[in-house]
mmCIF file of C-alpha atoms in Angstrom:
data_model
loop_
_atom_site.group_PDB
_atom_site.id
_atom_site.type_symbol
_atom_site.label_atom_id
_atom_site.label_comp_id
_atom_site.label_asym_id
_atom_site.label_seq_id
_atom_site.Cartn_x
_atom_site.Cartn_y
_atom_site.Cartn_z
ATOM 1 C CA MET A 249 19.234 4.160 114.066
ATOM 2 C CA PRO A 250 21.169 4.680 117.253
ATOM 3 C CA PHE A 251 23.886 2.635 118.095
ATOM 4 C CA VAL A 252 25.088 3.374 122.083
ATOM 5 C CA ASN A 253 27.571 1.351 123.236
ATOM 6 C CA ILE A 254 28.268 1.064 127.170
ATOM 7 C CA ARG A 255 31.364 0.031 128.764
ATOM 8 C CA ILE A 256 30.933 -0.612 132.821
ATOM 9 C CA THR A 257 33.307 -2.742 134.811
ATOM 10 C CA ARG A 258 32.184 -6.638 135.602
ATOM 11 C CA GLU A 259 31.163 -5.929 139.152
ATOM 12 C CA GLY A 260 27.811 -7.005 139.661
ATOM 13 C CA ALA A 261 25.500 -4.929 137.487
ATOM 14 C CA THR A 262 21.664 -6.254 138.059
ATOM 15 C CA LYS A 263 19.883 -7.918 134.989
ATOM 16 C CA GLU A 264 16.933 -4.994 136.610
ATOM 17 C CA GLN A 265 20.585 -2.250 135.997
ATOM 18 C CA LYS A 266 21.298 -3.041 133.040
ATOM 19 C CA GLU A 267 17.106 -3.253 131.623
ATOM 20 C CA LYS A 268 16.838 0.565 133.058
ATOM 21 C CA LEU A 269 20.000 1.522 131.326
ATOM 22 C CA ILE A 270 18.948 0.735 128.130
ATOM 23 C CA LYS A 271 15.152 1.918 128.671
ATOM 24 C CA GLY A 272 16.902 5.162 130.142
ATOM 25 C CA VAL A 273 18.744 5.400 126.798
ATOM 26 C CA THR A 274 16.208 4.780 124.236
ATOM 27 C CA ASP A 275 13.613 7.101 125.532
ATOM 28 C CA LEU A 276 16.346 9.708 126.217
ATOM 29 C CA LEU A 277 17.291 9.522 122.784
ATOM 30 C CA VAL A 278 13.727 9.236 121.658
ATOM 31 C CA ASP A 279 12.993 12.427 124.147
ATOM 32 C CA VAL A 280 15.473 14.332 123.182
ATOM 33 C CA LEU A 281 16.339 13.513 119.313
ATOM 34 C CA GLY A 282 13.000 12.338 118.158
ATOM 35 C CA LYS A 283 14.387 8.753 117.260
ATOM 36 C CA ASN A 284 12.298 5.948 117.024
ATOM 37 C CA PRO A 285 12.574 3.142 120.049
ATOM 38 C CA LYS A 286 12.396 0.219 117.884
ATOM 39 C CA THR A 287 15.294 0.888 115.455
ATOM 40 C CA THR A 288 17.775 2.462 118.783
ATOM 41 C CA PHE A 289 20.317 0.087 119.779
ATOM 42 C CA VAL A 290 21.714 0.125 122.958
ATOM 43 C CA ILE A 291 24.874 -2.678 123.923
ATOM 44 C CA ILE A 292 26.253 -2.957 127.512
ATOM 45 C CA ASP A 293 29.633 -4.068 127.533
ATOM 46 C CA GLU A 294 30.965 -5.479 130.909
ATOM 47 C CA VAL A 295 35.076 -5.259 131.472
ATOM 48 C CA GLU A 296 36.930 -7.632 134.248
ATOM 49 C CA THR A 297 38.540 -4.720 136.115
ATOM 50 C CA ASP A 298 41.832 -6.350 135.391
ATOM 51 C CA ASN A 299 41.309 -5.035 132.009
ATOM 52 C CA TRP A 300 40.510 -1.263 133.024
ATOM 53 C CA GLY A 301 43.016 0.683 133.319
ATOM 54 C CA VAL A 302 42.993 4.384 134.729
ATOM 55 C CA GLY A 303 46.382 6.431 135.085
ATOM 56 C CA GLY A 304 48.332 3.926 134.435
ATOM 57 C CA GLU A 305 47.402 1.070 136.522
ATOM 58 C CA SER A 306 44.328 -1.441 136.086
ATOM 59 C CA VAL A 307 41.207 -0.529 138.091
ATOM 60 C CA THR A 308 41.805 -3.972 140.227
ATOM 61 C CA GLU A 309 44.782 -2.530 141.663
ATOM 62 C CA LEU A 310 43.378 0.767 142.413
ATOM 63 C CA ARG A 311 40.382 -0.610 144.360
ATOM 64 C CA LYS A 312 42.737 -2.684 146.112
ATOM 65 C CA LYS A 313 44.292 0.618 147.349
ATOM 66 C CA GLN A 314 40.821 2.251 148.191
#
């Protein structure tokens, strides 16, 4: 029973994009490991950029500098 957790920043991933991620990850586990898609769980967590840090700074602040 595979469990995959995808974490992305909350910046407007569409419903369709999330559905593609879920299907793609599920298909990959079926193709590579022979897992049953009916018992494969894919969770997408969307994290606010203020709550995601890289190199000591929040992603919000890093994006302001770009």
